[in-house]
mmCIF file of C-alpha atoms and ligand atoms in Angstrom:
data_model
loop_
_atom_site.group_PDB
_atom_site.id
_atom_site.type_symbol
_atom_site.label_atom_id
_atom_site.label_comp_id
_atom_site.label_asym_id
_atom_site.label_seq_id
_atom_site.Cartn_x
_atom_site.Cartn_y
_atom_site.Cartn_z
ATOM 1 C CA MET A 1 0.000 0.000 0.000
ATOM 2 C CA GLY A 2 1.405 3.396 -1.026
ATOM 3 C CA VAL A 3 0.391 6.755 0.433
ATOM 4 C CA LEU A 4 -1.671 7.477 -2.705
ATOM 5 C CA THR A 5 -3.402 4.106 -2.967
ATOM 6 C CA GLY A 6 -6.981 4.601 -4.139
ATOM 7 C CA ARG A 7 -6.226 7.987 -5.721
ATOM 8 C CA THR A 8 -6.311 8.855 -9.403
ATOM 9 C CA ALA A 9 -3.780 11.327 -10.817
ATOM 10 C CA LEU A 10 -3.504 13.074 -14.172
ATOM 11 C CA VAL A 11 -0.066 14.343 -15.191
ATOM 12 C CA THR A 12 0.024 16.358 -18.403
ATOM 13 C CA GLY A 13 3.120 15.975 -20.570
ATOM 14 C CA ALA A 14 4.057 12.729 -18.844
ATOM 15 C CA SER A 15 5.550 10.992 -21.863
ATOM 16 C CA ARG A 16 8.967 12.535 -21.271
ATOM 17 C CA GLY A 17 11.078 14.631 -18.927
ATOM 18 C CA ILE A 18 9.790 16.061 -15.664
ATOM 19 C CA GLY A 19 6.216 14.875 -16.288
ATOM 20 C CA ARG A 20 7.417 11.316 -16.736
ATOM 21 C CA GLY A 21 9.384 11.562 -13.490
ATOM 22 C CA ILE A 22 6.284 12.821 -11.662
ATOM 23 C CA ALA A 23 4.030 10.151 -13.188
ATOM 24 C CA GLU A 24 6.430 7.367 -12.215
ATOM 25 C CA ARG A 25 6.751 8.687 -8.669
ATOM 26 C CA LEU A 26 2.983 9.047 -8.148
ATOM 27 C CA GLY A 27 2.548 5.555 -9.604
ATOM 28 C CA ARG A 28 5.084 4.175 -7.115
ATOM 29 C CA ASP A 29 3.169 5.925 -4.334
ATOM 30 C CA GLY A 30 0.069 3.944 -5.337
ATOM 31 C CA ALA A 31 -1.935 6.366 -7.505
ATOM 32 C CA ARG A 32 -3.530 5.218 -10.736
ATOM 33 C CA VAL A 33 -1.915 7.577 -13.222
ATOM 34 C CA ALA A 34 -3.278 9.088 -16.420
ATOM 35 C CA VAL A 35 -0.150 9.620 -18.520
ATOM 36 C CA HIS A 36 -0.995 12.479 -20.868
ATOM 37 C CA TYR A 37 1.050 13.191 -23.988
ATOM 38 C CA GLY A 38 0.828 15.410 -27.068
ATOM 39 C CA ARG A 39 2.342 13.560 -30.008
ATOM 40 C CA ASN A 40 4.784 11.012 -28.676
ATOM 41 C CA GLU A 41 2.584 7.972 -28.067
ATOM 42 C CA THR A 42 5.555 5.615 -27.991
ATOM 43 C CA ALA A 43 7.169 7.561 -25.160
ATOM 44 C CA ALA A 44 3.850 7.728 -23.261
ATOM 45 C CA LYS A 45 3.501 3.952 -23.548
ATOM 46 C CA GLU A 46 7.038 3.604 -22.158
ATOM 47 C CA THR A 47 6.002 5.681 -19.130
ATOM 48 C CA VAL A 48 2.917 3.482 -18.642
ATOM 49 C CA ALA A 49 5.068 0.343 -18.964
ATOM 50 C CA ALA A 50 7.602 1.685 -16.441
ATOM 51 C CA ILE A 51 4.814 2.408 -13.921
ATOM 52 C CA GLU A 52 3.339 -1.049 -14.419
ATOM 53 C CA ALA A 53 6.755 -2.716 -14.166
ATOM 54 C CA ALA A 54 7.136 -1.066 -10.756
ATOM 55 C CA GLY A 55 3.809 -2.582 -9.666
ATOM 56 C CA GLY A 56 1.625 0.452 -10.376
ATOM 57 C CA SER A 57 -1.349 1.205 -12.603
ATOM 58 C CA ALA A 58 -1.504 3.719 -15.475
ATOM 59 C CA PHE A 59 -3.084 4.522 -18.811
ATOM 60 C CA ALA A 60 -2.088 6.877 -21.632
ATOM 61 C CA ILE A 61 -4.200 9.677 -23.103
ATOM 62 C CA GLY A 62 -3.036 11.674 -26.090
ATOM 63 C CA VAL A 63 -4.408 15.171 -26.742
ATOM 64 C CA GLU A 64 -2.606 18.135 -28.295
ATOM 65 C CA LEU A 65 -2.740 21.155 -25.969
ATOM 66 C CA GLY A 66 -2.655 24.767 -27.087
ATOM 67 C CA VAL A 67 -5.386 24.378 -29.699
ATOM 68 C CA PRO A 68 -9.071 25.347 -29.429
ATOM 69 C CA GLY A 69 -11.154 22.784 -27.522
ATOM 70 C CA ASP A 70 -8.051 21.049 -26.103
ATOM 71 C CA ALA A 71 -9.254 20.891 -22.487
ATOM 72 C CA GLU A 72 -12.657 19.461 -23.306
ATOM 73 C CA ALA A 73 -11.048 16.910 -25.631
ATOM 74 C CA LEU A 74 -8.627 15.839 -22.903
ATOM 75 C CA TRP A 75 -11.382 15.340 -20.316
ATOM 76 C CA GLU A 76 -13.504 13.416 -22.798
ATOM 77 C CA GLU A 77 -10.578 11.047 -23.322
ATOM 78 C CA PHE A 78 -9.874 10.884 -19.571
ATOM 79 C CA ASP A 79 -13.519 10.023 -18.816
ATOM 80 C CA ARG A 80 -13.220 6.939 -21.000
ATOM 81 C CA HIS A 81 -10.722 5.505 -18.483
ATOM 82 C CA ALA A 82 -11.601 6.923 -15.066
ATOM 83 C CA ASP A 83 -14.426 8.263 -12.945
ATOM 84 C CA GLY A 84 -13.071 11.509 -11.456
ATOM 85 C CA LEU A 85 -9.626 12.339 -10.113
ATOM 86 C CA ASP A 86 -7.786 13.404 -6.972
ATOM 87 C CA ILE A 87 -4.560 14.917 -8.316
ATOM 88 C CA LEU A 88 -3.990 17.128 -11.349
ATOM 89 C CA VAL A 89 -0.430 18.065 -12.298
ATOM 90 C CA ASN A 90 -0.259 20.688 -15.053
ATOM 91 C CA ASN A 91 3.235 19.942 -16.312
ATOM 92 C CA ALA A 92 3.060 20.034 -20.132
ATOM 93 C CA GLY A 93 4.825 23.114 -21.393
ATOM 94 C CA ILE A 94 7.036 24.489 -24.111
ATOM 95 C CA GLY A 95 9.937 26.909 -24.080
ATOM 96 C CA SER A 96 10.474 30.133 -25.973
ATOM 97 C CA ALA A 97 14.036 31.415 -26.109
ATOM 98 C CA ARG A 98 13.705 34.168 -28.707
ATOM 99 C CA PRO A 99 14.499 37.709 -27.568
ATOM 100 C CA ILE A 100 11.775 40.334 -27.714
ATOM 101 C CA GLY A 101 13.237 41.809 -30.905
ATOM 102 C CA GLU A 102 12.779 38.504 -32.729
ATOM 103 C CA ILE A 103 9.689 36.897 -31.255
ATOM 104 C CA THR A 104 6.635 36.877 -33.506
ATOM 105 C CA GLU A 105 2.996 37.203 -32.483
ATOM 106 C CA ASP A 106 2.508 33.555 -33.404
ATOM 107 C CA ASP A 107 5.412 32.472 -31.147
ATOM 108 C CA PHE A 108 3.965 34.525 -28.296
ATOM 109 C CA ASP A 109 0.430 33.187 -28.749
ATOM 110 C CA ARG A 110 1.689 29.607 -28.961
ATOM 111 C CA VAL A 111 3.687 29.657 -25.723
ATOM 112 C CA PHE A 112 0.789 31.287 -23.861
ATOM 113 C CA ALA A 113 -1.705 28.825 -25.378
ATOM 114 C CA VAL A 114 0.219 25.765 -24.182
ATOM 115 C CA ASN A 115 1.639 27.050 -20.888
ATOM 116 C CA VAL A 116 -1.233 29.225 -19.602
ATOM 117 C CA LYS A 117 -4.486 28.830 -21.499
ATOM 118 C CA ALA A 118 -4.429 25.028 -21.504
ATOM 119 C CA PRO A 119 -3.947 24.649 -17.695
ATOM 120 C CA PHE A 120 -6.590 27.346 -17.089
ATOM 121 C CA PHE A 121 -9.236 25.598 -19.160
ATOM 122 C CA LEU A 122 -8.220 22.153 -17.903
ATOM 123 C CA LEU A 123 -9.186 23.429 -14.460
ATOM 124 C CA LYS A 124 -12.304 25.215 -15.660
ATOM 125 C CA HIS A 125 -13.618 22.000 -17.192
ATOM 126 C CA GLY A 126 -11.979 19.668 -14.663
ATOM 127 C CA MET A 127 -13.055 21.213 -11.331
ATOM 128 C CA THR A 128 -16.197 19.118 -11.172
ATOM 129 C CA ARG A 129 -14.182 15.964 -11.820
ATOM 130 C CA LEU A 130 -11.658 16.818 -9.085
ATOM 131 C CA ARG A 131 -12.779 15.256 -5.796
ATOM 132 C CA ASP A 132 -12.909 17.169 -2.491
ATOM 133 C CA GLY A 133 -9.566 16.983 -0.664
ATOM 134 C CA GLY A 134 -7.754 16.856 -3.993
ATOM 135 C CA ARG A 135 -4.549 18.417 -5.192
ATOM 136 C CA VAL A 136 -3.496 20.672 -8.063
ATOM 137 C CA VAL A 137 0.173 21.294 -8.855
ATOM 138 C CA ASN A 138 1.206 23.676 -11.629
ATOM 139 C CA ILE A 139 4.776 23.299 -12.887
ATOM 140 C CA SER A 140 6.219 26.808 -13.032
ATOM 141 C CA SER A 141 9.874 27.823 -13.449
ATOM 142 C CA GLY A 142 12.554 29.667 -11.514
ATOM 143 C CA LEU A 143 12.544 32.057 -14.471
ATOM 144 C CA ALA A 144 9.276 33.517 -13.140
ATOM 145 C CA ARG A 145 11.407 35.020 -10.355
ATOM 146 C CA THR A 146 14.734 35.894 -11.973
ATOM 147 C CA ALA A 147 15.848 37.752 -15.101
ATOM 148 C CA VAL A 148 19.101 35.810 -15.589
ATOM 149 C CA MET A 149 17.872 34.614 -19.010
ATOM 150 C CA PRO A 150 16.040 37.642 -20.437
ATOM 151 C CA ASP A 151 15.767 36.090 -23.920
ATOM 152 C CA ASN A 152 13.234 33.738 -22.328
ATOM 153 C CA VAL A 153 10.975 36.677 -21.442
ATOM 154 C CA ALA A 154 7.794 35.352 -23.075
ATOM 155 C CA TYR A 155 8.279 31.925 -21.492
ATOM 156 C CA ALA A 156 8.998 33.498 -18.093
ATOM 157 C CA MET A 157 5.829 35.584 -18.436
ATOM 158 C CA THR A 158 3.766 32.427 -18.986
ATOM 159 C CA LYS A 159 5.081 30.999 -15.728
ATOM 160 C CA GLY A 160 4.334 34.258 -13.894
ATOM 161 C CA ALA A 161 0.753 34.003 -15.134
ATOM 162 C CA LEU A 162 0.573 30.365 -14.064
ATOM 163 C CA ASP A 163 1.739 31.353 -10.568
ATOM 164 C CA VAL A 164 -1.048 33.931 -10.260
ATOM 165 C CA PHE A 165 -3.443 31.203 -11.349
ATOM 166 C CA SER A 166 -2.154 28.882 -8.576
ATOM 167 C CA ARG A 167 -2.530 31.636 -5.993
ATOM 168 C CA ASP A 168 -6.078 32.684 -6.876
ATOM 169 C CA LEU A 169 -7.334 29.169 -7.584
ATOM 170 C CA SER A 170 -6.258 28.129 -4.088
ATOM 171 C CA LYS A 171 -8.978 30.480 -2.769
ATOM 172 C CA VAL A 172 -11.568 29.174 -5.206
ATOM 173 C CA LEU A 173 -10.983 25.509 -4.372
ATOM 174 C CA GLY A 174 -9.898 25.834 -0.734
ATOM 175 C CA ALA A 175 -13.423 25.447 0.641
ATOM 176 C CA ARG A 176 -13.430 21.942 -0.818
ATOM 177 C CA GLY A 177 -10.126 21.060 0.850
ATOM 178 C CA ILE A 178 -8.324 21.130 -2.491
ATOM 179 C CA THR A 179 -4.804 22.587 -2.399
ATOM 180 C CA VAL A 180 -3.241 24.415 -5.362
ATOM 181 C CA ASN A 181 0.463 25.152 -5.602
ATOM 182 C CA SER A 182 3.174 26.042 -8.094
ATOM 183 C CA VAL A 183 6.409 24.048 -8.111
ATOM 184 C CA ALA A 184 9.287 25.874 -9.800
ATOM 185 C CA PRO A 185 12.189 23.819 -11.152
ATOM 186 C CA GLY A 186 15.535 25.319 -12.085
ATOM 187 C CA ILE A 187 17.544 23.763 -14.902
ATOM 188 C CA ILE A 188 16.588 20.099 -15.227
ATOM 189 C CA ASP A 189 18.174 17.576 -17.584
ATOM 190 C CA THR A 190 15.403 16.874 -20.150
ATOM 191 C CA ASP A 191 14.895 17.073 -23.937
ATOM 192 C CA ASN A 192 13.850 20.687 -23.357
ATOM 193 C CA THR A 193 17.309 21.649 -22.093
ATOM 194 C CA ALA A 194 19.371 19.388 -24.382
ATOM 195 C CA GLU A 195 20.703 22.319 -26.424
ATOM 196 C CA LEU A 196 21.513 24.389 -23.327
ATOM 197 C CA LEU A 197 23.280 21.502 -21.573
ATOM 198 C CA HIS A 198 24.896 19.659 -24.464
ATOM 199 C CA GLY A 199 25.033 22.260 -27.263
ATOM 200 C CA SER A 200 28.436 23.604 -26.172
ATOM 201 C CA PRO A 201 31.378 22.031 -24.338
ATOM 202 C CA ASP A 202 30.838 24.113 -21.186
ATOM 203 C CA GLY A 203 27.009 24.100 -21.282
ATOM 204 C CA TRP A 204 26.595 21.630 -18.428
ATOM 205 C CA ALA A 205 29.119 23.376 -16.169
ATOM 206 C CA ARG A 206 27.576 26.804 -16.770
ATOM 207 C CA ALA A 207 24.102 25.444 -15.985
ATOM 208 C CA ALA A 208 25.338 23.701 -12.846
ATOM 209 C CA ALA A 209 26.925 26.934 -11.634
ATOM 210 C CA TYR A 210 23.479 28.556 -11.188
ATOM 211 C CA SER A 211 22.621 26.103 -8.409
ATOM 212 C CA ALA A 212 23.862 26.616 -4.852
ATOM 213 C CA LEU A 213 24.205 22.826 -4.807
ATOM 214 C CA GLY A 214 26.431 22.962 -7.882
ATOM 215 C CA GLY A 215 24.496 20.607 -10.124
ATOM 216 C CA VAL A 216 21.850 20.160 -12.790
ATOM 217 C CA GLY A 217 18.524 18.815 -11.505
ATOM 218 C CA THR A 218 16.841 15.567 -12.531
ATOM 219 C CA PRO A 219 13.125 14.917 -13.097
ATOM 220 C CA ALA A 220 13.162 12.907 -9.850
ATOM 221 C CA ASP A 221 14.335 15.987 -7.930
ATOM 222 C CA VAL A 222 11.132 17.768 -8.965
ATOM 223 C CA ALA A 223 8.914 14.685 -8.661
ATOM 224 C CA ASP A 224 9.863 14.241 -5.005
ATOM 225 C CA VAL A 225 8.667 17.785 -4.216
ATOM 226 C CA VAL A 226 5.393 17.197 -6.063
ATOM 227 C CA ALA A 227 4.967 13.883 -4.229
ATOM 228 C CA PHE A 228 5.125 15.691 -0.890
ATOM 229 C CA LEU A 229 2.584 18.348 -1.905
ATOM 230 C CA VAL A 230 0.059 15.775 -3.133
ATOM 231 C CA SER A 231 0.497 13.518 -0.105
ATOM 232 C CA ASP A 232 -1.418 13.949 3.150
ATOM 233 C CA GLY A 233 1.672 15.677 4.549
ATOM 234 C CA GLY A 234 1.111 18.560 2.115
ATOM 235 C CA ARG A 235 -2.462 19.247 3.244
ATOM 236 C CA TRP A 236 -1.701 22.647 4.858
ATOM 237 C CA VAL A 237 0.344 24.056 1.965
ATOM 238 C CA THR A 238 -1.724 25.918 -0.599
ATOM 239 C CA GLY A 239 -1.481 29.005 -2.794
ATOM 240 C CA SER A 240 2.274 28.753 -2.499
ATOM 241 C CA TRP A 241 5.272 28.899 -4.830
ATOM 242 C CA VAL A 242 7.683 26.098 -4.032
ATOM 243 C CA ASP A 243 11.282 26.736 -5.073
ATOM 244 C CA ALA A 244 12.686 23.518 -6.562
ATOM 245 C CA THR A 245 15.610 25.219 -8.288
ATOM 246 C CA GLY A 246 18.385 23.691 -6.185
ATOM 247 C CA GLY A 247 19.123 27.131 -4.827
ATOM 248 C CA SER A 248 19.445 28.851 -8.199
ATOM 249 C CA LEU A 249 17.724 32.001 -6.960
ATOM 250 C CA THR A 250 19.985 32.625 -3.988
HETATM 251 P P1 NAP B 1 10.001 18.085 -22.224
HETATM 252 O O1 NAP B 1 11.070 17.106 -21.836
HETATM 253 O O2 NAP B 1 10.136 18.847 -23.482
HETATM 254 O O3 NAP B 1 8.590 17.316 -22.211
HETATM 255 C C1 NAP B 1 7.436 18.055 -22.477
HETATM 256 C C2 NAP B 1 6.197 17.204 -22.237
HETATM 257 O O4 NAP B 1 5.064 18.030 -22.486
HETATM 258 C C3 NAP B 1 6.096 16.030 -23.183
HETATM 259 O O5 NAP B 1 5.447 14.980 -22.517
HETATM 260 C C4 NAP B 1 5.236 16.572 -24.328
HETATM 261 O O6 NAP B 1 4.460 15.587 -24.986
HETATM 262 C C5 NAP B 1 4.305 17.501 -23.563
HETATM 263 N N1 NAP B 1 3.851 18.595 -24.427
HETATM 264 C C6 NAP B 1 4.594 19.639 -24.891
HETATM 265 N N2 NAP B 1 3.843 20.421 -25.667
HETATM 266 C C7 NAP B 1 2.612 19.854 -25.724
HETATM 267 C C8 NAP B 1 1.406 20.199 -26.383
HETATM 268 N N3 NAP B 1 1.299 21.269 -27.158
HETATM 269 N N4 NAP B 1 0.338 19.383 -26.199
HETATM 270 C C9 NAP B 1 0.430 18.297 -25.424
HETATM 271 N N5 NAP B 1 1.543 17.924 -24.782
HETATM 272 C C10 NAP B 1 2.620 18.692 -24.925
HETATM 273 O O7 NAP B 1 9.801 19.191 -21.075
HETATM 274 P P2 NAP B 1 10.351 19.260 -19.557
HETATM 275 O O8 NAP B 1 11.694 19.847 -19.578
HETATM 276 O O9 NAP B 1 10.122 17.945 -18.892
HETATM 277 O O10 NAP B 1 9.380 20.368 -18.949
HETATM 278 C C11 NAP B 1 8.179 20.031 -18.283
HETATM 279 C C12 NAP B 1 7.636 21.265 -17.576
HETATM 280 O O11 NAP B 1 8.615 21.775 -16.664
HETATM 281 C C13 NAP B 1 7.302 22.419 -18.531
HETATM 282 O O12 NAP B 1 6.149 23.086 -18.078
HETATM 283 C C14 NAP B 1 8.522 23.332 -18.397
HETATM 284 O O13 NAP B 1 8.220 24.680 -18.696
HETATM 285 C C15 NAP B 1 8.857 23.145 -16.939
HETATM 286 N N6 NAP B 1 10.254 23.451 -16.597
HETATM 287 C C16 NAP B 1 11.280 22.759 -17.157
HETATM 288 C C17 NAP B 1 12.576 23.058 -16.798
HETATM 289 C C18 NAP B 1 13.754 22.326 -17.349
HETATM 290 O O14 NAP B 1 14.906 22.764 -17.087
HETATM 291 N N7 NAP B 1 13.594 21.244 -18.078
HETATM 292 C C19 NAP B 1 12.827 24.111 -15.891
HETATM 293 C C20 NAP B 1 11.746 24.803 -15.356
HETATM 294 C C21 NAP B 1 10.460 24.463 -15.711
HETATM 295 P P3 NAP B 1 5.068 14.729 -26.259
HETATM 296 O O15 NAP B 1 6.125 13.852 -25.682
HETATM 297 O O16 NAP B 1 3.933 13.954 -26.787
HETATM 298 O O17 NAP B 1 5.636 15.729 -27.187
#
């Protein structure tokens, strides 16, 4: 029996990277996990297989986010597999590393559609499915609180908006005992950061130097923080911004 036995969790963008790490951890803790993905069905099936191999239970649902009707389509697919949920982790997101002088309106709209609009409408349409006492975790970024990478301004703005969403939603859902928090990773070794970390000979060392702990984070480093917030131990933490940057903001 794990601490999440009997609970159902949905992790968006769980086919790869941080989302996969979170899905595997929640699966190990006993939750039945909906492994959401956008396009990479093979990778999502690998996440499901890894959860099952560890003795857990999971299913994959594929829906492109950032397009009109995405949230309703995702819930329709989810409802085919499960009857309500206890934990929603809004993790799916994309980067945008073009400076303000180069970014186009389409680039801007796209990053806001995936990183802000999709989580917002997933909650709007998912609140009735979320059971009392549930948990919402929005995956933010340390870049919402530091300007060390100003070329990522549009991306950082999406995470700032997501943090405001976490804060205000905690008041909306608090009466039902549902907590809502942002978890902000620093630089984590995923496909998203492959160019930053491996694109130049000193990329890894420069990234590691941001952290007070002198390293680059792993998906498991973030998943462990999420696991605490969604467990019973996290019941009195809501509306908060949890720094999971390995001390990159100090
Ligand atoms: P990643 O390795 O690129 O994985 C992204 C995941 O999101 C994949 O499962 C992908 O699905 C899904 N996804 C992306 N766009 C989608 C779309 N339009 N519709 C549906 N699914 C979509 O990313 P990551 O590095 O793990 O990042 C995960 C989250 O952490 C993001 O919100 C990111 O902003 C945040 N974050 C990351 C870092 C970091 O250093 N890596 C730091 C701070 C915050 P497919 O596999 O099907 O494409």
